[in-house]
Coordinates of C-alpha atoms (C1' of nucleotides) in Angstrom, one line a residue:
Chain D
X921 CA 251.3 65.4 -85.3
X922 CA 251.1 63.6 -81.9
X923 CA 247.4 65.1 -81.1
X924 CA 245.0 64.0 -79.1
X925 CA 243.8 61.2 -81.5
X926 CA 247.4 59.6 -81.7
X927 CA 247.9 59.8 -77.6
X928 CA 244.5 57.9 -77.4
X929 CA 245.9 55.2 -80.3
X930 CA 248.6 54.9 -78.8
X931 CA 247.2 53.9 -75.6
X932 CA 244.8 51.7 -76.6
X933 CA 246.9 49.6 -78.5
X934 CA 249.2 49.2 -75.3
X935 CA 246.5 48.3 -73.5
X936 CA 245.3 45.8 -76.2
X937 CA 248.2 44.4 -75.8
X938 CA 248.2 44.3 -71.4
X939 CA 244.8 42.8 -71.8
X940 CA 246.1 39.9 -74.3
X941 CA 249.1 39.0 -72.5
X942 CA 246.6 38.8 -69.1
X943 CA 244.5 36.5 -71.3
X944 CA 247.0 34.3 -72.5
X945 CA 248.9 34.7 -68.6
X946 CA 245.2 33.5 -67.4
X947 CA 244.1 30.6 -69.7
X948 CA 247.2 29.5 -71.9
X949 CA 249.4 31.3 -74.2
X950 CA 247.3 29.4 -77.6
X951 CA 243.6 31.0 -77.2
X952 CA 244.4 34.5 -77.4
X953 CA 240.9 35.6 -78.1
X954 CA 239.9 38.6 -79.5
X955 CA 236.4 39.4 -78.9
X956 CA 237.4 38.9 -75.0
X957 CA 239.4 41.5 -75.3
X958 CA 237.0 43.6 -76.9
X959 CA 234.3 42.9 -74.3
X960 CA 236.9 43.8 -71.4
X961 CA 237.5 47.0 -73.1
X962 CA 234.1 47.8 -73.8
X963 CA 234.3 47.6 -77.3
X964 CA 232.9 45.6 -80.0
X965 CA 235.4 42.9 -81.8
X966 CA 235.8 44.5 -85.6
X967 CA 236.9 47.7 -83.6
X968 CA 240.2 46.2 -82.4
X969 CA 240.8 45.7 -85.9
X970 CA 241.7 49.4 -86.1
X971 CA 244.7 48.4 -84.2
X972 CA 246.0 45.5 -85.5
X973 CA 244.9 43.6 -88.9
X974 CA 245.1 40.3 -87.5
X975 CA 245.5 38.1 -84.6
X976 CA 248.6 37.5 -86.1
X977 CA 249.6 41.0 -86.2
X978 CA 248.9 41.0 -82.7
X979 CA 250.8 38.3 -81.6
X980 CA 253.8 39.0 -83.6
X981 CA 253.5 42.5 -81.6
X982 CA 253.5 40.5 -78.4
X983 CA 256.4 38.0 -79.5
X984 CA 258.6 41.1 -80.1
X985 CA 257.6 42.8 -76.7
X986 CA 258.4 39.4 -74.8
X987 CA 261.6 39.1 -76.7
X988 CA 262.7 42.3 -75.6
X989 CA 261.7 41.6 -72.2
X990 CA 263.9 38.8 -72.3
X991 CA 266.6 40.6 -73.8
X992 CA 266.8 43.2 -70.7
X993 CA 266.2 41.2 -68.1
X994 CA 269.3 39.0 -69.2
X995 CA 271.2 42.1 -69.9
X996 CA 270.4 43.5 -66.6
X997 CA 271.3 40.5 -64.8
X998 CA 274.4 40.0 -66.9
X999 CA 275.1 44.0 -65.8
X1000 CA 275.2 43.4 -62.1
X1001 CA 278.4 40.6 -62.5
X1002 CA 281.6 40.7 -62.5
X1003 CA 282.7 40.2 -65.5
X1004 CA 286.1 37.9 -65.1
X1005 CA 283.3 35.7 -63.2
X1006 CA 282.2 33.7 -66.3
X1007 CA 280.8 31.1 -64.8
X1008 CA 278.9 32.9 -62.4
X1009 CA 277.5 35.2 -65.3
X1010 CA 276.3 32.1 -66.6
X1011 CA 274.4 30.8 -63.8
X1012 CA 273.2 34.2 -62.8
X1013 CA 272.3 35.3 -66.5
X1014 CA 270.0 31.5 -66.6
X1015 CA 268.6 32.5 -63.0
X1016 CA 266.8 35.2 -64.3
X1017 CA 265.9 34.0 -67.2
X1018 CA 264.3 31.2 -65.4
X1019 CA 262.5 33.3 -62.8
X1020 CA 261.8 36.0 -65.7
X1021 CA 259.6 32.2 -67.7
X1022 CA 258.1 31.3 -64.1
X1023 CA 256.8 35.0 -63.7
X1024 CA 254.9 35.3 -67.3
X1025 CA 255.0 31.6 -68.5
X1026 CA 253.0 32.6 -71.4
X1027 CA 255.1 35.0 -72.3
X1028 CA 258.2 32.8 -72.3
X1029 CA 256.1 30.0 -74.1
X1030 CA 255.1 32.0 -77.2
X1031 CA 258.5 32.5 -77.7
X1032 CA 259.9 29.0 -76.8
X1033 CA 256.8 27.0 -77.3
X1034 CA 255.3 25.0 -80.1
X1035 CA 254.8 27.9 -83.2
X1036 CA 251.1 28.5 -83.2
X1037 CA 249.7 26.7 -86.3
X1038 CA 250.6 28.6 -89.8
X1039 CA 252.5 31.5 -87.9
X1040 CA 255.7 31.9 -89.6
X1041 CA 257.6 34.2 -87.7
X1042 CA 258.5 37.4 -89.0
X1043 CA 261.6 39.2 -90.3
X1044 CA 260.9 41.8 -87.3
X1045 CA 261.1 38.8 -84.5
X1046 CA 264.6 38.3 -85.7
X1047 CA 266.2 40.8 -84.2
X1048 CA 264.6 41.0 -81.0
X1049 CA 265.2 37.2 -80.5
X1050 CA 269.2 38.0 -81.3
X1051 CA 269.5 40.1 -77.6
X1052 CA 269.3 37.4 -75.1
X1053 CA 271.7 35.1 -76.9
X1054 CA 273.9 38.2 -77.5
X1055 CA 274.3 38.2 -73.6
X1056 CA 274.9 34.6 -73.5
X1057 CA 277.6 34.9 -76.4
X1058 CA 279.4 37.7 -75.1
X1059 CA 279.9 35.3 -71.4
X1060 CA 281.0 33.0 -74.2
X1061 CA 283.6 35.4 -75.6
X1062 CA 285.2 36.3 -72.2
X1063 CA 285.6 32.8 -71.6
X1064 CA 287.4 32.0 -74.6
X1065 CA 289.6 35.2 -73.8
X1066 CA 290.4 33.5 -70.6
X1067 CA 291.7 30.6 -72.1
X1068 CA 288.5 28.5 -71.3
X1069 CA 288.2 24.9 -72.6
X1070 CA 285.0 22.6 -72.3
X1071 CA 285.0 19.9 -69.6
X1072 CA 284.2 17.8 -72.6
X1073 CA 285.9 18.3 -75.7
X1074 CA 283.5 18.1 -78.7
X1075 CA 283.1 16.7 -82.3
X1076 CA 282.8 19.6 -84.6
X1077 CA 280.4 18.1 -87.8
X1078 CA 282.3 19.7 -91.1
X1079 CA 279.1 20.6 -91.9
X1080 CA 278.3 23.3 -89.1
X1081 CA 281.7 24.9 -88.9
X1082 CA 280.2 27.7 -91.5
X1083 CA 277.5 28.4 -89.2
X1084 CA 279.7 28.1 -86.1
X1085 CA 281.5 31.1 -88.0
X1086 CA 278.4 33.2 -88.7
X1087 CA 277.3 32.7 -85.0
X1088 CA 280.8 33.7 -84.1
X1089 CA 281.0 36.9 -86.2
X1090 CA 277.8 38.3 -84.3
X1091 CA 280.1 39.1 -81.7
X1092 CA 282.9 39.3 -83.6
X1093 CA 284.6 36.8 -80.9
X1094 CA 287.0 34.6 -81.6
X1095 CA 286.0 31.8 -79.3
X1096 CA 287.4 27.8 -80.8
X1097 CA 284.6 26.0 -82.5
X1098 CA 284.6 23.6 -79.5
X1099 CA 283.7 25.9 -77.4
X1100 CA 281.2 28.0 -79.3
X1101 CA 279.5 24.5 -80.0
X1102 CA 279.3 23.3 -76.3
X1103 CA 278.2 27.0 -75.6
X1104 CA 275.3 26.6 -78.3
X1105 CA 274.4 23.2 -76.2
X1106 CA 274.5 24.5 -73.2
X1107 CA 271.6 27.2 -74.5
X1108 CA 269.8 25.0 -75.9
X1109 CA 269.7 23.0 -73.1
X1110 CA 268.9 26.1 -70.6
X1111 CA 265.9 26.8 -72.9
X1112 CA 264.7 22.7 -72.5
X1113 CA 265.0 22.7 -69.2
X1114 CA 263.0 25.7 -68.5
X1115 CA 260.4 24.6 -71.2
X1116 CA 260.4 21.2 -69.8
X1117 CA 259.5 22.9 -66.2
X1118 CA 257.0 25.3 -67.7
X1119 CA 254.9 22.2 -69.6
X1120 CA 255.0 20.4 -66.3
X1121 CA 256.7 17.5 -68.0
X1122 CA 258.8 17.2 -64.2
X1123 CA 255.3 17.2 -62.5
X1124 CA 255.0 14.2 -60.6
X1125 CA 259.0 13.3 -60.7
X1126 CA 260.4 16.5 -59.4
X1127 CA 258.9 18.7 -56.3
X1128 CA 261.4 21.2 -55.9
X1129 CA 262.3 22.6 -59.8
X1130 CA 263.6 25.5 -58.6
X1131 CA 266.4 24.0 -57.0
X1132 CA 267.2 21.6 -59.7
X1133 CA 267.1 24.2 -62.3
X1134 CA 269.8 25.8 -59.9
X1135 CA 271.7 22.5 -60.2
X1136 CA 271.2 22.4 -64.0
X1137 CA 272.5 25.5 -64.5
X1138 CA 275.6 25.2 -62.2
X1139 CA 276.5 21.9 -64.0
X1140 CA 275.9 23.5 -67.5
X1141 CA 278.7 26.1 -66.8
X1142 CA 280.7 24.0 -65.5
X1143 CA 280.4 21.8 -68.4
X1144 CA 281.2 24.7 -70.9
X1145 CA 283.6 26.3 -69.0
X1146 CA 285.3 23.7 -67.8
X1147 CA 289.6 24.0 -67.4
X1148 CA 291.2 26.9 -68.4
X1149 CA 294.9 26.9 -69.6
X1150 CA 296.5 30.3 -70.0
Chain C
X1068 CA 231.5 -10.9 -78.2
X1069 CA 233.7 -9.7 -80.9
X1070 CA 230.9 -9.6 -83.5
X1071 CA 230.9 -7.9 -86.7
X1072 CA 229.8 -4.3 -85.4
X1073 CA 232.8 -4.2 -82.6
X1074 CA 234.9 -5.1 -85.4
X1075 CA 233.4 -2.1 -87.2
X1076 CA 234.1 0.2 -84.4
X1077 CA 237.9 -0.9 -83.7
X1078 CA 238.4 0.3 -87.0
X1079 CA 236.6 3.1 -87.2
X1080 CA 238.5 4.3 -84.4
X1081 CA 241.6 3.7 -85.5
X1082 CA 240.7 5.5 -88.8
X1083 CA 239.7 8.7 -86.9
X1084 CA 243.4 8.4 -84.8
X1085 CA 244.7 8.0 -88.5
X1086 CA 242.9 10.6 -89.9
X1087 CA 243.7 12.7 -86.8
X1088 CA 247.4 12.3 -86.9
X1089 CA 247.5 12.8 -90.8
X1090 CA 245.5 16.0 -90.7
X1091 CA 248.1 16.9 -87.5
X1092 CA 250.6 16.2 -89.7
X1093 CA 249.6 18.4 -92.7
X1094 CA 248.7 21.7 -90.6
X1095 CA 250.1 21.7 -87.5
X1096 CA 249.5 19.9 -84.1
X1097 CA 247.7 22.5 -82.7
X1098 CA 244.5 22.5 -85.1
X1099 CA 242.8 19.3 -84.3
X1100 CA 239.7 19.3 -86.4
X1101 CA 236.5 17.2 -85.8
X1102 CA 234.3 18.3 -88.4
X1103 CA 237.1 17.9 -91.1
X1104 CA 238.0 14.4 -90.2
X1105 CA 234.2 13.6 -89.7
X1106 CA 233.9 15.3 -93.2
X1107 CA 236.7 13.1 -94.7
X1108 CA 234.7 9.8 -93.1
X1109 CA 231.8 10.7 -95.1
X1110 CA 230.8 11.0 -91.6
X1111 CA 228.7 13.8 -90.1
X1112 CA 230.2 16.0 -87.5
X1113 CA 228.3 14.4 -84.2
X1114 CA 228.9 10.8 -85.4
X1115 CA 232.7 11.1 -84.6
X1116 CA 231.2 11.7 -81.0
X1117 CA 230.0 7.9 -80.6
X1118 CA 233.7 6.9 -80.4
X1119 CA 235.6 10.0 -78.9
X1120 CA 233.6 11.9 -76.3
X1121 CA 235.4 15.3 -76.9
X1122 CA 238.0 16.4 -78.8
X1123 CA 240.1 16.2 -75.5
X1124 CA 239.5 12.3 -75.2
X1125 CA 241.1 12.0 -78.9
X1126 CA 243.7 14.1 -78.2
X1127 CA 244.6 11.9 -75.1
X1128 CA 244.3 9.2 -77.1
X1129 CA 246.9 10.3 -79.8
X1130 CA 249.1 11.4 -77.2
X1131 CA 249.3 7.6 -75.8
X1132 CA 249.6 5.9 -79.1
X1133 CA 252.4 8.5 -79.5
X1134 CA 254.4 8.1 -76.5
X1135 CA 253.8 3.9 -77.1
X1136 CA 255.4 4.6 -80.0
X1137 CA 258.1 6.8 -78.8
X1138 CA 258.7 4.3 -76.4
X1139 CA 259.1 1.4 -78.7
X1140 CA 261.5 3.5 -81.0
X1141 CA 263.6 3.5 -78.3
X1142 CA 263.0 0.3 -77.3
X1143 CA 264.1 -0.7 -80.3
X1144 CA 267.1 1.0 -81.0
X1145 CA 268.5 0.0 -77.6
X1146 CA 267.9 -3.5 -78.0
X1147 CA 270.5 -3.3 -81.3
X1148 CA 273.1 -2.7 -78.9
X1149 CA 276.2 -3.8 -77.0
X1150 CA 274.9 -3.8 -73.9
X1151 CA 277.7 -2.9 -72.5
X1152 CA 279.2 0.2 -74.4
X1153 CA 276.6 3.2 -72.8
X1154 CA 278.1 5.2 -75.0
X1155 CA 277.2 4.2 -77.9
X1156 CA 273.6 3.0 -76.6
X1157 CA 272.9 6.8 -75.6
X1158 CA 274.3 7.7 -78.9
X1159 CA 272.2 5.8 -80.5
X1160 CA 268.9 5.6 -78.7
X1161 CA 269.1 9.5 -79.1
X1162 CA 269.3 9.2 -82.8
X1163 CA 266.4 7.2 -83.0
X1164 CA 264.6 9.4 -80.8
X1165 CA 265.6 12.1 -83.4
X1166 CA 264.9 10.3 -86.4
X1167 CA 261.3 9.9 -85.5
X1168 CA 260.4 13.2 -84.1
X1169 CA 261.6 14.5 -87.4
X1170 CA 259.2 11.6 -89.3
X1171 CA 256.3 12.6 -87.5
X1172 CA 256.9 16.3 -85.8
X1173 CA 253.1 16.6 -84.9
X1174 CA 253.4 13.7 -82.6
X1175 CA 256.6 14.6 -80.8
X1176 CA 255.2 18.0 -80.2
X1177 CA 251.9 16.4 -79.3
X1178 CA 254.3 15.2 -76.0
X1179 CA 256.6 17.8 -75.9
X1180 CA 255.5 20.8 -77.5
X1181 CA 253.0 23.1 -75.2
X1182 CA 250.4 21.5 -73.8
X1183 CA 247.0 21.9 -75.5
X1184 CA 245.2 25.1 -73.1
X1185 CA 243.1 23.6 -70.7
X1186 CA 243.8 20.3 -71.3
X1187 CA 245.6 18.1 -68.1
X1188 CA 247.2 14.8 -69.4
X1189 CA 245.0 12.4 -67.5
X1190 CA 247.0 9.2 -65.8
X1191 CA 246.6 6.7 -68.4
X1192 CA 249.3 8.9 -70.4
X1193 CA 251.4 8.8 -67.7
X1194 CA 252.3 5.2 -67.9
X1195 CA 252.9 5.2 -71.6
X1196 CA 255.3 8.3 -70.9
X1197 CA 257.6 6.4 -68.9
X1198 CA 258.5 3.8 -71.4
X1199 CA 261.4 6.1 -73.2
X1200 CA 262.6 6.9 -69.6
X1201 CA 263.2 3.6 -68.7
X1202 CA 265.1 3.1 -71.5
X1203 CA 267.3 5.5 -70.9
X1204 CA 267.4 5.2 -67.3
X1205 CA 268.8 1.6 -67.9
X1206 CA 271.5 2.8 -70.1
X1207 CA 272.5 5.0 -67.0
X1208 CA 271.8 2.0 -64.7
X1209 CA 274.4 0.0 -66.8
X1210 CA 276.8 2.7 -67.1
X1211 CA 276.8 3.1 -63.0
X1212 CA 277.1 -0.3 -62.5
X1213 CA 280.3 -0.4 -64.1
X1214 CA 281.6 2.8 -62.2
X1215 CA 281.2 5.7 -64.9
X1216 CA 281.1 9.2 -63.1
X1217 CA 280.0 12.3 -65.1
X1218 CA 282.7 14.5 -66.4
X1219 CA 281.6 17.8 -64.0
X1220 CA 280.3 16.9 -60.8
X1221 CA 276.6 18.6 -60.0
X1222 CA 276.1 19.4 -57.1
X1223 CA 273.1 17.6 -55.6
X1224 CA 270.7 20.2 -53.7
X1225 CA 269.0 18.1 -50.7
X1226 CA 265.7 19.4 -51.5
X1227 CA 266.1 16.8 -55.0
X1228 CA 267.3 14.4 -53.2
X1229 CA 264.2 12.8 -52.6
X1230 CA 262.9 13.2 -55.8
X1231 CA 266.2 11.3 -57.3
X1232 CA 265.5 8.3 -54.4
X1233 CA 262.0 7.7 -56.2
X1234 CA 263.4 8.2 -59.7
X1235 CA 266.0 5.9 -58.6
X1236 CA 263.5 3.3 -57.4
X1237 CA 261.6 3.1 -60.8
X1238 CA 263.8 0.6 -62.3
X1239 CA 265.4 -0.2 -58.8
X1240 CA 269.2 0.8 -59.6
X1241 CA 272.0 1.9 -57.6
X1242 CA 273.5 5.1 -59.6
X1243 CA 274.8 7.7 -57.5
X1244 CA 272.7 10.8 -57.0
X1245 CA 275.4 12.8 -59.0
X1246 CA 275.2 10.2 -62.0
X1247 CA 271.3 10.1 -61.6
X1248 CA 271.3 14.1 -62.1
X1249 CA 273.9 14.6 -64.8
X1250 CA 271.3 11.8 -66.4
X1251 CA 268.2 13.6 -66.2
X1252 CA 270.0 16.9 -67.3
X1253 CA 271.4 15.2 -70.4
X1254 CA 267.7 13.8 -71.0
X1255 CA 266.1 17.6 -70.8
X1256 CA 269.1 18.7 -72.7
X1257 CA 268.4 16.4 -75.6
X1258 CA 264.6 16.5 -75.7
X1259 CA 265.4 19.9 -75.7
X1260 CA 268.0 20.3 -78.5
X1261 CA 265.3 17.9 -80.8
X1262 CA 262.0 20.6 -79.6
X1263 CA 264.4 23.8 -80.6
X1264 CA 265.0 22.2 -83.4
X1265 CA 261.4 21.2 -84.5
X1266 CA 260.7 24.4 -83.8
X1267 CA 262.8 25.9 -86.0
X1268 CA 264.7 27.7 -83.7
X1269 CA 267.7 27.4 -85.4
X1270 CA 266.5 28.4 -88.5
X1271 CA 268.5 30.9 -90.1
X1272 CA 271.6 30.1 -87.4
X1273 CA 272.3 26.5 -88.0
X1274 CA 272.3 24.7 -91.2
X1275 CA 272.9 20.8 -91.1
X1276 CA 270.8 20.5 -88.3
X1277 CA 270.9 16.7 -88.4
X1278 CA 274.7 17.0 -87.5
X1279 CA 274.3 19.3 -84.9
X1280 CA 272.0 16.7 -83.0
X1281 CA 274.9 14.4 -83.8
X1282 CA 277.5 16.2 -82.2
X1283 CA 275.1 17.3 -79.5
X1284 CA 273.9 13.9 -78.3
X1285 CA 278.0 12.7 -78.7
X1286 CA 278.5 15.5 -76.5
X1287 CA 276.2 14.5 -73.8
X1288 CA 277.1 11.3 -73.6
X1289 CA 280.0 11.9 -72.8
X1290 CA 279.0 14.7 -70.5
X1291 CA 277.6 11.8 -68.4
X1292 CA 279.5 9.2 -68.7
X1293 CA 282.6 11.0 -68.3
X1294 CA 285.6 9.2 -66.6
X1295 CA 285.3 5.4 -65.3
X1296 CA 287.7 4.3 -62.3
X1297 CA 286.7 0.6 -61.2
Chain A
dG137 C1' 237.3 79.6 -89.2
dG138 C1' 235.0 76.4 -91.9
dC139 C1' 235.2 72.2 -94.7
dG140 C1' 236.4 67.9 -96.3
dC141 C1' 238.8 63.9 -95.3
dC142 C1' 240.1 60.2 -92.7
dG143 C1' 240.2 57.6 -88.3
dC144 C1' 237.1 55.5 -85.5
dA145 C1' 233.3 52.5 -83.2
dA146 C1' 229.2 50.0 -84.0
dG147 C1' 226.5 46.5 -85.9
dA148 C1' 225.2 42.9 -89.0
dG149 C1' 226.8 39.1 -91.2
dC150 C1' 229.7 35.1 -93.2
dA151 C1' 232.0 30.8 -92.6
dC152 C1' 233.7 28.1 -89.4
dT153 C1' 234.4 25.5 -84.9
dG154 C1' 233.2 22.1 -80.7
dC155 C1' 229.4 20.1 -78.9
dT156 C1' 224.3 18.7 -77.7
dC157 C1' 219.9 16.9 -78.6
dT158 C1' 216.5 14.4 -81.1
dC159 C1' 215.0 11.0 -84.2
dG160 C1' 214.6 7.0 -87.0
dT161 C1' 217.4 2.7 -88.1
dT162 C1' 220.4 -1.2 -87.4
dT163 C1' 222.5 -4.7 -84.7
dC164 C1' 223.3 -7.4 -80.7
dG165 C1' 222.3 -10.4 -76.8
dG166 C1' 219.4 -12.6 -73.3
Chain E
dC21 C1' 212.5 -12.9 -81.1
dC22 C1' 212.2 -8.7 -79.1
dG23 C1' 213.8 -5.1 -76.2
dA24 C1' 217.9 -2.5 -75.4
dA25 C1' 221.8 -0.5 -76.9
dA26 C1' 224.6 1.4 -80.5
dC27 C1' 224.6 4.2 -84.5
dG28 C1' 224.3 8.0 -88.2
dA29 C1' 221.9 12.1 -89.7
dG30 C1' 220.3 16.5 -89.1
dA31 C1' 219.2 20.7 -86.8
dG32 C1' 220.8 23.8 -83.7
dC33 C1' 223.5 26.6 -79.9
dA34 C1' 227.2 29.4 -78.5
dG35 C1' 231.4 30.8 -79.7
dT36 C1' 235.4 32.2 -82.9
dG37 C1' 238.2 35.3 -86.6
dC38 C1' 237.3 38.4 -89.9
dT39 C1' 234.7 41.6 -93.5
dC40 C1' 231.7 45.2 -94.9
dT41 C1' 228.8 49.0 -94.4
dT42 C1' 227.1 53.0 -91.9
dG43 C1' 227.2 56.9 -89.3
dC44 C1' 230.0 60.0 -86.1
dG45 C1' 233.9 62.5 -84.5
dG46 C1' 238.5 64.9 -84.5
dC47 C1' 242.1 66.5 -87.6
dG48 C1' 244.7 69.2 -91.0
dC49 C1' 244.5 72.2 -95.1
dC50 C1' 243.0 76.3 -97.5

DNA sequence: GGCGCCGCAAGAGCACTGCTCTCGTTTCGG
DNA sequence: CCGAAACGAGAGCAGTGCTCTTGCGGCGCC
């Protein structure tokens, strides 16, 4: 096991993969193209094959990798806090998340983009996707520990209180449903801002994005995390 | 003017766009296919080119037909409204907003989703694009003019604070720059929430996603439009 | 060590795409 | 009424994802 042959697989697919995601970084994150790749590594296109079955298979390989990325660089950030600081978790965990989607938009946009057409996502992209919101949750949790209440007190639907408790046992928190519902909205609305800066939809209305993500994600943790009663 | 082979052509066009968004509709935004709509016409492929010069040009087209009609939706559901009770309006304009991106996903996306690679939304769609934003911008006008103040205070980074002047000027109101911001964050937040949820994001996590939007755009509203002191 | 198997790259080829060009025909407007 | 413009058909070009066959090379087993 692990001879020659396996070393040279091994790094061919990795560099399959560098040369896609420099593709996709360079002209869009929809036309990943195979034969290009071929021709920039000298191959011919049935050959790449040999590596993955599909384009599919490829980009499912690239939607884990970017997922993971994700993953660490919210853990990392997350890591370097202190951890009583909740709302500055927050804002510092949506920081780099926002710098990590303005360094490899691409990346960031097969993940949180429109599904390319007839992809259905994979069992395997599950788990990679559950990291980053882990993160998130667990900022969530020590809120709630604190006593936290939203700024705004929400209407919990019947209707989504079971999944409020599934969401909640992947932690195994015990945050209130109001908050763990103004924490889903607050991520969800983290992820639209960012997308809504990636697609340019702020082009001509707002010049510096960077600063009003900043604002964004101040307000939203403020907006969470908003009074705390011991 | 106007003779019989104009006629012919208005319609003709029109049956492309309608063949466009159907086939849009059936296999995903992303796949815009001349040769099969030419091939439903009982057209040949380079006929379809005597009324849209590329592919691009129909997209573009699609894309203002859908934000007119994004913009009427709205229009629309607004106009049903006490005038007076922002609350509600937001509430409700949201919902309709909702309603039809669920009816036709393809065309949401087609505004909201990634853009198409390569392709740079030329001016003319810029003016239908505004038409939702003025309707909700008014709803915020109308909600400042009788003294509302969002429930967190942003703070307003001077670098936006330009950028909120012009927005500002668009339908010439007097909101604060801390009402204007919480705004356009509760705007991202929801176009947001309805993309993640075309998406299917929260597939697997959320259930009754209708009545998370519900609670979600409740939420912001009230986000915004937090505390009123006359 | 040798041998057979399997991984590998190459090349041709299929069905498809967007788009261009040419060529008769039809329709409109001065 | 007649030339110009608009139109549809067809062939064709360059490109795509993917398949199949054909040799060549490293690998493990006896």
């Amino acid at each position: 096991m692990s001879g020659l042959r396996a070393r040279v697989r091994a790094e061919l697919t990795a560099e399959i993969k560098r040369l896609a995601r420099a593709q996709m970084e360079a002209q869009g994150p929809n036309d990943l193209n195979l034969r290009a790749i071929a021709r920039e590594l000298g191959m011919v296109s049935s050959a790449v094959y040999r590596y993955f079955a599909s384009r599919d298979e490829l980009l499912t390989a690239l939607i884990i990798d970017a997922y993971d990325e994700l993953g660490r660089t919210a853990e990392d950030a997350d890591a370097g806090c202190d951890p009583a600081d909740t709302v500055g978790r927050f804002v510092t965990v949506a920081t780099a998340i926002y710098r990590w989607a303005r360094t490899s938009p691409s990346q960031y946009l097969l993940l949180f983009g429109t599904p390319v057409p007839g992809y259905a996502a994979p069992i395997d992209t599950v788990a990679a996707a559950i990291r980053v919101t882990t993160v998130l949750q667990h900022i969530l949790d020590e809120a709630g520990r604190q006593g936290a209440t939203p700024a705004v007190a929400p209407i919990v639907p019947p209707t989504v209180q079971p999944d409020l408790a599934t969401v909640r046992a992947l932690t195994d928190s015990t945050v209130s449903d109001q908050l763990l519902l103004t924490g889903l909205q607050s991520w969800t609305a983290m992820f639209g801002a960012i997308t809504f800066i990636l697609n340019g939809q702020f082009r001509n209305v707002v010049g510096d994005v960077d600063a009003l993500f900043g604002a964004f994600a101040d307000l939203l943790a403020r907006q969470v995390i908003g009074a705390r009663h011991d």
